[in-house]
Amino acid sequence: DHFDFILSFQKTVEKQKVHTITIEDFRAIYRTLVHRPEFQELFRAYAPNNKILANLELMEFLRKEQHETDACEMIALEIILKYEPVEEVKKRRQLSFEGFIRYMSSEDCSILKRAHKTIYQDMNHPLCDYFISSSHNTYLISDQLIGPSHIDGYISALVKGCRCLEIDCWDGSNNEPVVYHGHTLTSKITFKSVIKAIDEYAFSASDYPVVLSLENHCSPKQQEVMAESLCEILGEKLLSSTISDEVVTQLPSPEALKFKILIKNKKIGTLEEGMFRTEDESRGETGEISDFEDMSDEDETDDKAPLYTSRDSTKRKSELRGSAPPRKKAKVKKIKIALMLSDLVIYTKSSKFVSFEHSLANQKCYENNSIGEARARKFVKHAAQEFVSHTLRFITRIYPKGTRTSSSNYNPQEFWNVGCQMVALNFQTPGIPMELQNGKFLDNGGCGYILKPEFLRNRNSLFTPHNVGTYGKQLSLSIRLISAHQLPPANLSKTSKTDPLVQIEIYGVPQDQTKKKSSVVKSNALSPRWDEVFTFSLQVPELALIRFCVKDDSCLVANEFIGQYTLPVLSMSKG
């Protein structure tokens, strides 16, 4: 009906050959588009004369429809003062239909809980108790082989609240370290320019600490240049010593590390040894780490596939990367680390992952591991209990396998399910994985740190995603899908006709994973109406995300994507 009205109006204007419209015409269009029937039905249910909602009637609406339990009178008054456009009505503490529509279309009626748009969680737990928004190969803004490296990759990630950035460092000319994806044709940017961008944007979206994960391939000489650049450019923001004189027995909290930038890299010796060294003592000095014990996890040959296919080049490539060719035991090779850079690593020492058993016996609380997605997926499947026990104690970073040369992403949910803190994704690549990432980190004010559920923090926990026991607080979720409004056409749509449907998906522990589809509304993108109810029974809502995806059924090949919105189930407002 709306669409027909606008078409007939358009024809009238064309027939009259006038290029202006009267205020009455404009009002008619406005009412057609904005005074939607579903709003009118709701308003009439509470407004006795269909014209005005008095204060008491608005309070009843808030209680019954919006599930507001306390301070309804105060909320009703706030709504009237904020949204009622007619002054006389506002003075009488009433709400007109126009004011009601403005309220219903506002941020106050967003599905995301108002309280969750601010930082509401306890930020005083150790760092390992949080999910941390993390990016992989942050310098790339396209694919992993020939695309450009750009500081915009860092700026874009930081503006989105990302708190762990990756920097691949290599020796450059004129003793100037560069950042790019090694042994590929991706372009190079200077390490200094990256640090300057990080200095400027680190805390634009969040006050909480930023971790720079260095994938370090530089010579000791250029590692010293890196250390000097970090100190000079970041100044006070750089965490270069422990925050207290006590022996470190647990990681500090995000609150204690506000406005600090941490360096994640290999480190020579213990934290305490580094603390007693002065800069003069460490300048020009190097230490060695044996590659077999502590080579970068980015070099694991079963996860980081070669970028060339011939056998010789595979061998050459893997030797260049400091690891043995596939299916051969890695050689013990010494890696030199400049002490000046090593001493800047405080609470985030990169440590080679050997096994869960080895970590439990030997790993310090300030040591963390990186595990490739393929290996991590095997652990989720065959050793979930040990994996959860590991992430209770140590920060664990997951990264995409090297065969993802197009910068595609894996599903992060399976690794959040076992408590992995840094589930690193290619931020430049749109799709479901990044939609889940963006949806999850809407929570807690978008600050990039989300407190893990208690059962992923408590050392006595026996929780696994496949055997949830009584750990989750079971939830019955009912969603009434009412309508959509002014949907854009799908990208592949050959006609202006759109046949919209909505798919509601739950991502969480395997038991909770599900999707349900609405019916299709034929040829109506302007105001499709469904009025359908969907119910979900969730075992572990604490880990669940809900994704609303609108698709076009008119496309011949497959239902074409129109748009989506994802958020944590427990961040949904009722009403």
XYZ file of C-alpha atoms in Angstrom, residues 221-457:
237
model
C 70.535 -4.482 15.137
C 67.111 -3.572 13.719
C 65.371 -5.002 16.806
C 67.217 -2.284 18.761
C 65.864 0.301 16.304
C 62.374 -1.115 16.988
C 62.915 -0.824 20.759
C 64.115 2.782 20.400
C 61.121 3.693 18.196
C 58.691 2.129 20.693
C 60.225 4.086 23.596
C 60.567 7.399 21.733
C 57.163 7.436 20.038
C 54.967 5.838 22.737
C 56.721 7.440 25.721
C 54.704 7.020 28.935
C 52.078 4.887 27.184
C 54.595 2.054 26.707
C 54.595 -0.404 29.603
C 58.314 -0.979 30.184
C 58.285 -2.251 33.774
C 55.951 -4.118 36.127
C 53.323 -1.953 37.820
C 54.439 -3.044 41.304
C 57.685 -4.250 42.874
C 56.170 -7.542 43.977
C 56.944 -10.870 42.301
C 54.392 -11.429 39.523
C 52.105 -14.301 40.510
C 49.091 -13.225 38.447
C 48.478 -10.891 35.528
C 47.349 -7.333 36.308
C 43.840 -6.218 35.348
C 42.681 -4.099 32.396
C 41.823 -1.404 34.974
C 45.383 -1.375 36.338
C 46.773 -1.143 32.783
C 44.511 1.641 31.476
C 46.134 3.756 28.721
C 49.105 1.360 28.515
C 50.565 -0.349 25.437
C 52.085 -3.810 26.023
C 54.632 -5.569 23.813
C 54.025 -9.249 23.069
C 57.234 -10.883 21.807
C 59.776 -13.551 22.708
C 61.794 -12.696 25.808
C 65.218 -13.700 27.094
C 65.170 -15.115 30.625
C 62.705 -14.252 33.353
C 60.754 -11.083 34.025
C 62.834 -10.437 37.156
C 66.179 -10.650 35.295
C 65.042 -8.052 32.776
C 63.852 -5.682 35.502
C 67.356 -5.332 36.983
C 69.023 -4.438 33.665
C 69.551 -0.792 32.707
C 69.223 0.398 29.119
C 73.008 0.920 28.905
C 73.614 -2.645 30.048
C 71.254 -4.063 27.442
C 72.301 -1.862 24.455
C 74.176 -3.907 21.848
C 73.579 -7.122 23.823
C 71.663 -10.124 22.508
C 70.358 -13.359 23.950
C 69.478 -16.598 22.229
C 66.381 -18.749 22.170
C 66.507 -22.165 20.534
C 64.056 -22.282 17.655
C 62.974 -25.834 18.465
C 61.751 -24.824 21.925
C 60.437 -21.417 21.121
C 60.005 -20.744 17.447
C 57.084 -18.522 16.559
C 53.817 -20.419 16.362
C 53.129 -18.508 13.158
C 55.793 -20.812 11.664
C 54.080 -24.116 12.474
C 54.268 -25.885 9.165
C 51.045 -27.842 9.507
C 49.096 -24.598 9.968
C 51.109 -22.071 7.991
C 51.028 -23.607 4.527
C 53.571 -22.541 1.897
C 52.648 -19.809 -0.534
C 54.269 -21.649 -3.453
C 53.351 -25.135 -4.574
C 56.491 -26.759 -6.035
C 58.338 -29.040 -3.667
C 61.651 -27.187 -3.902
C 60.092 -23.806 -3.293
C 58.134 -25.241 -0.344
C 61.402 -26.392 1.153
C 63.089 -23.085 0.379
C 60.157 -21.089 1.728
C 59.931 -23.008 5.017
C 63.682 -22.764 5.557
C 63.420 -19.023 5.001
C 60.744 -18.898 7.687
C 63.049 -20.670 10.182
C 61.218 -23.990 10.256
C 61.752 -27.365 8.650
C 59.891 -28.350 5.486
C 56.497 -30.022 6.087
C 56.535 -33.452 7.782
C 60.185 -33.143 8.840
C 61.245 -32.457 12.391
C 62.135 -28.795 12.982
C 65.863 -28.166 13.303
C 67.196 -26.689 16.497
C 68.211 -23.214 15.398
C 69.219 -20.323 17.624
C 67.240 -17.092 17.320
C 69.011 -13.915 18.439
C 66.966 -11.381 20.365
C 68.156 -7.877 21.245
C 67.967 -7.419 25.014
C 66.658 -3.848 24.526
C 63.541 -5.278 22.840
C 63.359 -8.310 25.130
C 63.285 -6.075 28.215
C 60.181 -4.251 26.905
C 58.218 -7.517 27.140
C 56.579 -7.514 30.582
C 53.244 -9.319 31.008
C 52.925 -10.740 27.476
C 55.891 -13.042 26.783
C 55.334 -15.216 23.699
C 56.057 -18.809 24.598
C 56.124 -21.799 22.239
C 53.142 -24.077 22.862
C 54.354 -27.643 23.446
C 51.419 -29.323 25.183
C 48.811 -28.576 27.850
C 50.743 -30.786 30.262
C 53.990 -28.916 29.568
C 52.305 -25.527 30.103
C 50.737 -26.606 33.380
C 54.129 -27.743 34.708
C 56.366 -24.985 33.304
C 54.529 -21.913 32.058
C 54.585 -18.641 34.006
C 51.403 -16.578 34.330
C 52.875 -13.826 32.104
C 53.685 -16.262 29.271
C 51.156 -16.767 26.491
C 50.777 -19.064 23.488
C 49.690 -18.715 19.881
C 48.003 -21.755 18.340
C 46.953 -22.076 14.683
C 43.254 -22.650 13.996
C 43.685 -26.223 12.625
C 45.624 -27.423 15.650
C 43.308 -25.543 18.024
C 40.266 -27.139 16.378
C 41.720 -30.605 17.062
C 42.170 -29.637 20.719
C 38.542 -28.436 20.927
C 37.444 -31.793 19.544
C 39.751 -34.157 21.446
C 41.011 -32.269 24.547
C 38.396 -29.640 25.390
C 38.747 -30.110 29.167
C 42.521 -29.531 29.038
C 42.023 -26.598 26.649
C 39.608 -24.880 29.074
C 41.983 -25.592 31.972
C 44.791 -23.970 29.933
C 42.848 -20.808 29.045
C 41.802 -20.410 32.713
C 45.494 -19.760 33.446
C 47.170 -18.415 30.323
C 46.334 -15.961 27.550
C 45.874 -17.996 24.367
C 45.851 -16.486 20.892
C 44.307 -18.288 17.911
C 45.244 -17.227 14.377
C 43.992 -18.165 10.871
C 45.833 -20.867 8.932
C 48.277 -19.735 6.257
C 46.261 -21.222 3.401
C 43.723 -18.419 3.915
C 45.586 -16.332 1.314
C 42.426 -14.378 0.466
C 42.298 -13.222 4.138
C 39.177 -15.304 4.798
C 38.259 -16.031 8.429
C 37.288 -19.022 10.569
C 34.314 -19.140 12.962
C 35.622 -17.541 16.197
C 32.789 -18.963 18.319
C 34.319 -22.437 18.706
C 37.426 -20.906 20.332
C 35.504 -18.469 22.557
C 33.603 -21.560 23.737
C 36.815 -22.923 25.328
C 37.847 -19.547 26.770
C 40.521 -18.455 24.254
C 41.147 -14.791 24.973
C 42.690 -13.547 21.718
C 40.801 -15.051 18.787
C 42.532 -13.136 15.986
C 40.608 -12.407 12.780
C 41.343 -10.564 9.528
C 39.431 -7.361 10.314
C 39.517 -6.270 6.660
C 37.355 -9.191 5.500
C 33.557 -8.867 5.824
C 31.411 -11.942 6.455
C 29.869 -13.972 9.274
C 33.080 -14.359 11.367
C 33.601 -10.575 11.555
C 29.873 -10.039 12.144
C 30.125 -12.367 15.154
C 33.262 -10.539 16.307
C 31.626 -7.103 15.989
C 28.445 -8.367 17.656
C 30.246 -9.957 20.599
C 32.310 -6.858 21.283
C 29.306 -4.510 21.247
C 29.039 -5.654 24.869
C 30.642 -3.824 27.811
C 30.598 -0.454 26.082
C 32.575 -1.708 23.063
C 35.783 -1.402 25.118
C 37.396 -4.514 23.577
C 37.451 -6.515 26.846
C 34.600 -8.811 27.889
C 34.701 -10.687 31.187
C 34.497 -14.411 30.509
C 31.658 -16.373 32.183
C 32.495 -17.672 35.658
C 32.833 -21.275 34.428
C 35.681 -20.182 32.087
C 37.488 -18.393 34.959
